[in-house]
Coordinates of C-alpha atoms in Angstrom, one line a residue:
M36 CA -13.2 -15.1 10.2
L37 CA -11.7 -15.5 6.8
N38 CA -13.9 -14.8 3.8
P39 CA -12.8 -17.2 1.0
R40 CA -14.7 -15.0 -1.6
K41 CA -12.8 -11.8 -0.6
L42 CA -9.6 -13.8 -0.6
W43 CA -10.2 -14.9 -4.2
L44 CA -11.1 -11.3 -5.1
F45 CA -7.6 -10.3 -3.7
V46 CA -6.1 -13.0 -6.2
V47 CA -8.0 -11.5 -9.1
L48 CA -7.0 -7.9 -7.9
V49 CA -3.3 -8.8 -7.8
M50 CA -3.4 -10.4 -11.3
G51 CA -5.4 -7.6 -12.7
I52 CA -2.9 -5.0 -11.4
N53 CA 0.0 -7.1 -12.8
A54 CA -1.9 -7.2 -16.2
A55 CA -2.4 -3.3 -16.0
G56 CA 1.3 -2.9 -15.5
Y57 CA 1.9 -5.1 -18.5
V58 CA -0.4 -3.0 -20.7
A59 CA 0.8 0.3 -19.4
L60 CA 4.5 -1.1 -20.1
R61 CA 3.6 -1.8 -23.7
L62 CA 1.9 1.6 -24.2
F63 CA 4.1 4.0 -22.4
G64 CA 7.4 2.2 -21.7
S65 CA 8.9 1.3 -18.4
G66 CA 9.1 4.7 -16.7
R67 CA 5.7 6.4 -17.3
G68 CA 3.7 3.3 -17.9
L69 CA 4.5 1.6 -14.7
A70 CA 4.5 4.7 -12.6
L71 CA 1.0 5.5 -13.9
A72 CA -0.2 1.9 -13.2
G73 CA 1.3 2.0 -9.6
L74 CA -0.5 5.3 -8.6
L75 CA -3.8 4.2 -10.1
G76 CA -3.5 0.8 -8.6
G77 CA -2.9 2.3 -5.3
F78 CA -6.3 3.8 -5.3
V79 CA -7.7 0.2 -5.4
S80 CA -5.1 -1.5 -3.0
S81 CA -1.5 -0.3 -2.4
A82 CA -0.6 -3.6 -0.7
A83 CA -1.8 -5.5 -3.9
T84 CA -0.2 -3.1 -6.1
I85 CA 3.1 -3.6 -4.4
A86 CA 2.8 -7.3 -4.8
G87 CA 1.8 -7.0 -8.4
M88 CA 4.7 -4.8 -9.1
G89 CA 6.9 -7.3 -7.2
Q90 CA 5.6 -10.0 -9.6
R91 CA 6.5 -7.8 -12.6
A92 CA 10.0 -7.0 -11.3
K93 CA 10.7 -10.6 -10.8
A94 CA 9.5 -11.6 -14.3
N95 CA 11.3 -8.8 -16.0
P96 CA 14.5 -7.5 -14.0
P97 CA 15.3 -4.6 -16.4
V98 CA 12.2 -2.8 -15.2
L99 CA 13.0 -3.3 -11.5
R100 CA 13.6 0.3 -10.6
S101 CA 10.4 1.3 -12.4
C102 CA 8.5 -1.3 -10.5
I103 CA 9.9 0.0 -7.3
A104 CA 8.9 3.6 -8.2
A105 CA 5.4 2.3 -9.0
A106 CA 5.1 0.4 -5.8
L107 CA 6.0 3.5 -3.7
L108 CA 3.7 5.8 -5.8
S109 CA 0.9 3.5 -4.9
C110 CA 1.6 4.7 -1.1
V111 CA 0.9 8.3 -2.4
A112 CA -2.7 7.0 -3.4
T113 CA -3.1 5.6 0.0
V114 CA -2.5 8.9 1.7
V115 CA -4.8 10.7 -0.7
Q116 CA -7.6 8.3 -0.1
L117 CA -7.1 8.7 3.7
A118 CA -7.4 12.5 3.3
A119 CA -10.6 12.1 1.0
I120 CA -12.2 9.8 3.6
L121 CA -11.5 12.1 6.7
F122 CA -12.6 15.2 4.6
A123 CA -16.1 13.5 3.8
I124 CA -16.8 12.2 7.3
A125 CA -14.7 14.1 9.8
P126 CA -13.2 17.4 8.6
A127 CA -12.2 18.5 12.1
L128 CA -10.0 15.2 12.5
L129 CA -8.5 16.0 9.1
R130 CA -7.3 19.3 10.2
D131 CA -5.4 17.4 13.1
L132 CA -4.0 15.0 10.6
A133 CA -3.3 17.2 7.7
L134 CA 0.4 17.7 8.6
P135 CA 1.1 14.0 9.2
L136 CA -0.7 13.0 6.0
L137 CA 1.3 15.8 4.1
A138 CA 4.5 14.4 5.6
A139 CA 3.7 10.9 4.5
G140 CA 2.7 12.0 1.1
L141 CA 5.8 14.0 0.4
A142 CA 8.1 11.3 1.7
A143 CA 6.4 8.9 -0.7
V144 CA 6.6 11.3 -3.7
A145 CA 10.3 12.0 -2.9
I146 CA 11.4 8.4 -2.4
A147 CA 9.5 7.3 -5.7
A148 CA 11.0 10.1 -7.5
V149 CA 14.6 8.8 -6.8
Y150 CA 13.7 5.7 -8.6
V151 CA 12.0 7.6 -11.5
W152 CA 15.1 9.6 -11.9
R153 CA 17.4 6.7 -11.9
D154 CA 15.2 5.1 -14.6
R155 CA 15.2 7.9 -16.8
G156 CA 16.2 7.3 -20.5
Q157 CA 16.3 3.6 -20.0
I158 CA 15.4 1.6 -23.0
V159 CA 13.3 -1.5 -22.4
D160 CA 12.7 -4.1 -25.1
N161 CA 8.9 -4.2 -25.6
E162 CA 8.9 -7.7 -27.1
P163 CA 6.5 -9.9 -25.1
A164 CA 9.4 -12.2 -24.1
A165 CA 11.1 -9.3 -22.4
L166 CA 8.0 -7.8 -20.8
G167 CA 7.1 -11.0 -18.9
R168 CA 3.7 -12.6 -18.6
P169 CA 0.6 -10.4 -18.0
F170 CA -0.6 -12.9 -15.2
A171 CA 1.2 -14.8 -12.5
L172 CA -1.0 -16.8 -10.4
R173 CA 1.5 -18.4 -8.0
Q174 CA 2.8 -15.0 -6.7
A175 CA -0.8 -13.7 -6.5
L176 CA -1.7 -16.8 -4.3
L177 CA 1.5 -16.2 -2.2
F178 CA 0.3 -12.5 -1.6
V179 CA -3.1 -13.7 -0.6
A180 CA -1.7 -16.2 1.8
I181 CA 0.1 -13.3 3.5
V182 CA -3.1 -11.4 3.7
A183 CA -5.0 -14.3 5.1
A184 CA -2.3 -14.7 7.8
A185 CA -2.6 -11.0 8.6
L186 CA -6.3 -11.2 9.0
L187 CA -6.0 -14.1 11.3
L188 CA -3.7 -12.1 13.4
S189 CA -6.0 -9.2 13.3
T190 CA -8.8 -11.5 14.6
L191 CA -6.7 -12.8 17.5
L192 CA -5.8 -9.2 18.6
R193 CA -9.3 -8.1 18.6
R194 CA -10.3 -11.1 20.8
Y195 CA -7.4 -10.4 23.1
F196 CA -7.9 -6.6 23.5
G197 CA -11.6 -6.5 23.0
E198 CA -13.5 -3.9 21.1
G199 CA -13.0 -1.4 23.9
G200 CA -9.2 -0.9 23.1
V201 CA -9.6 1.5 20.3
L202 CA -5.8 1.7 19.6
A203 CA -5.6 -2.1 19.4
A204 CA -8.8 -2.4 17.4
A205 CA -7.5 0.2 14.8
A206 CA -4.1 -1.6 14.7
A207 CA -5.8 -4.8 14.1
A208 CA -8.1 -3.3 11.4
G209 CA -5.1 -1.9 9.7
F210 CA -3.7 -5.3 8.9
A211 CA -6.8 -5.8 6.6
D212 CA -7.5 -2.2 5.3
V213 CA -6.3 1.2 6.7
H214 CA -9.2 2.9 5.0
A215 CA -11.8 0.8 6.9
A216 CA -9.9 1.8 10.1
A217 CA -10.1 5.5 9.1
I218 CA -13.8 5.3 8.4
S219 CA -14.5 3.9 11.7
L220 CA -12.3 6.3 13.6
G221 CA -13.7 9.3 11.6
Q222 CA -17.2 8.3 12.6
L223 CA -16.3 8.0 16.2
A224 CA -14.4 11.3 16.2
G225 CA -16.9 13.2 14.2
S226 CA -19.8 12.1 16.7
G227 CA -17.7 13.1 19.6
D228 CA -17.4 9.6 20.9
L229 CA -13.7 9.6 20.6
P230 CA -11.2 12.4 21.4
H231 CA -9.2 13.6 18.4
A232 CA -5.9 13.0 20.1
Q233 CA -6.8 9.2 20.6
A234 CA -8.2 9.0 17.0
T235 CA -5.0 10.5 15.6
W236 CA -2.8 7.9 17.3
A237 CA -5.3 5.1 16.5
L238 CA -5.0 6.0 12.8
A239 CA -1.3 6.0 13.0
A240 CA -1.4 2.6 14.5
A241 CA -3.6 1.4 11.5
F242 CA -1.2 3.0 9.1
T243 CA 1.8 1.2 10.6
T244 CA 0.1 -2.3 10.7
N245 CA -1.0 -1.7 7.1
S246 CA 2.6 -0.7 6.3
L247 CA 3.7 -4.1 7.7
V248 CA 1.3 -5.9 5.2
K249 CA 2.8 -3.8 2.5
C250 CA 6.2 -5.0 3.5
A251 CA 5.2 -8.6 3.5
G252 CA 3.6 -8.2 0.1
A253 CA 6.9 -6.9 -1.2
S254 CA 8.6 -10.2 -0.5
V255 CA 7.0 -11.8 -3.6
G256 CA 9.4 -9.7 -5.6
G257 CA 12.6 -11.0 -4.2
L258 CA 15.2 -9.3 -2.3
S259 CA 16.4 -6.7 -4.8
Y260 CA 12.7 -5.5 -5.1
A261 CA 11.6 -6.0 -1.5
R262 CA 14.6 -4.3 0.2
P263 CA 14.1 -0.7 -1.3
V264 CA 10.3 -1.0 -1.3
V265 CA 10.3 -2.1 2.5
T266 CA 12.8 0.8 3.2
G267 CA 10.6 3.3 1.4
V268 CA 7.3 2.1 3.2
L269 CA 9.0 2.3 6.5
A270 CA 10.3 5.8 5.9
I271 CA 6.9 6.9 4.8
N272 CA 5.4 5.4 7.9
L273 CA 8.0 7.0 10.1
A274 CA 7.2 10.5 8.5
L275 CA 3.5 10.0 9.4
V276 CA 4.3 8.8 13.0
L277 CA 6.9 11.5 13.8
A278 CA 4.5 14.2 12.4
V279 CA 1.8 13.0 14.6
W280 CA 4.1 13.0 17.7
M281 CA 5.4 16.5 16.8
F282 CA 2.2 18.2 15.9

């Protein structure tokens, strides 16, 4: 079921991340400021950060590459949080997932670094008109509509496959929050109720569906923003899935 209160909190979150990017841009300039805002915003919600940076890129095209780098850096935070969650509740499962998470994290850093490097030395006018607006309600509402659609699809998948289908349930949970999926899988694996091999693939499925939500959220920034962000997110996801398959 959709929770209107949580959906409204998503609206506030996206607008808050956009405002944080505005402040960071004023204080530190396009490169370091937006990169920091993206990384820190990713610890709150990478999907929301990607949408928030998309708003900023659309409002202020000169910082497009910085916004792309910030969006991809938010994916680094996702990986760090997953590792921290598993370390706390299922250290043995973390050992099995250490290389896949490392592969995903390194891919995120490398892809983001490309855009940080391309943006080096760029001078951006710090006048308010050039920086865009600190809040953009319309794009935030668009992102939340995407999240709501993802949650509805998650509910339908759960009903179709049932709670017994761990892989399907984890994939469905990933539409809403990959960290929630990691907590449930970590608890099951830690208690011995779920084999580690199955838990590993279930987390990969949740990571994949969450990546799809990120890709959908990138659409609010227009094609020039969405294309590299979607490519980067899919590359990060591919790095994790290939590592799970290989190791």
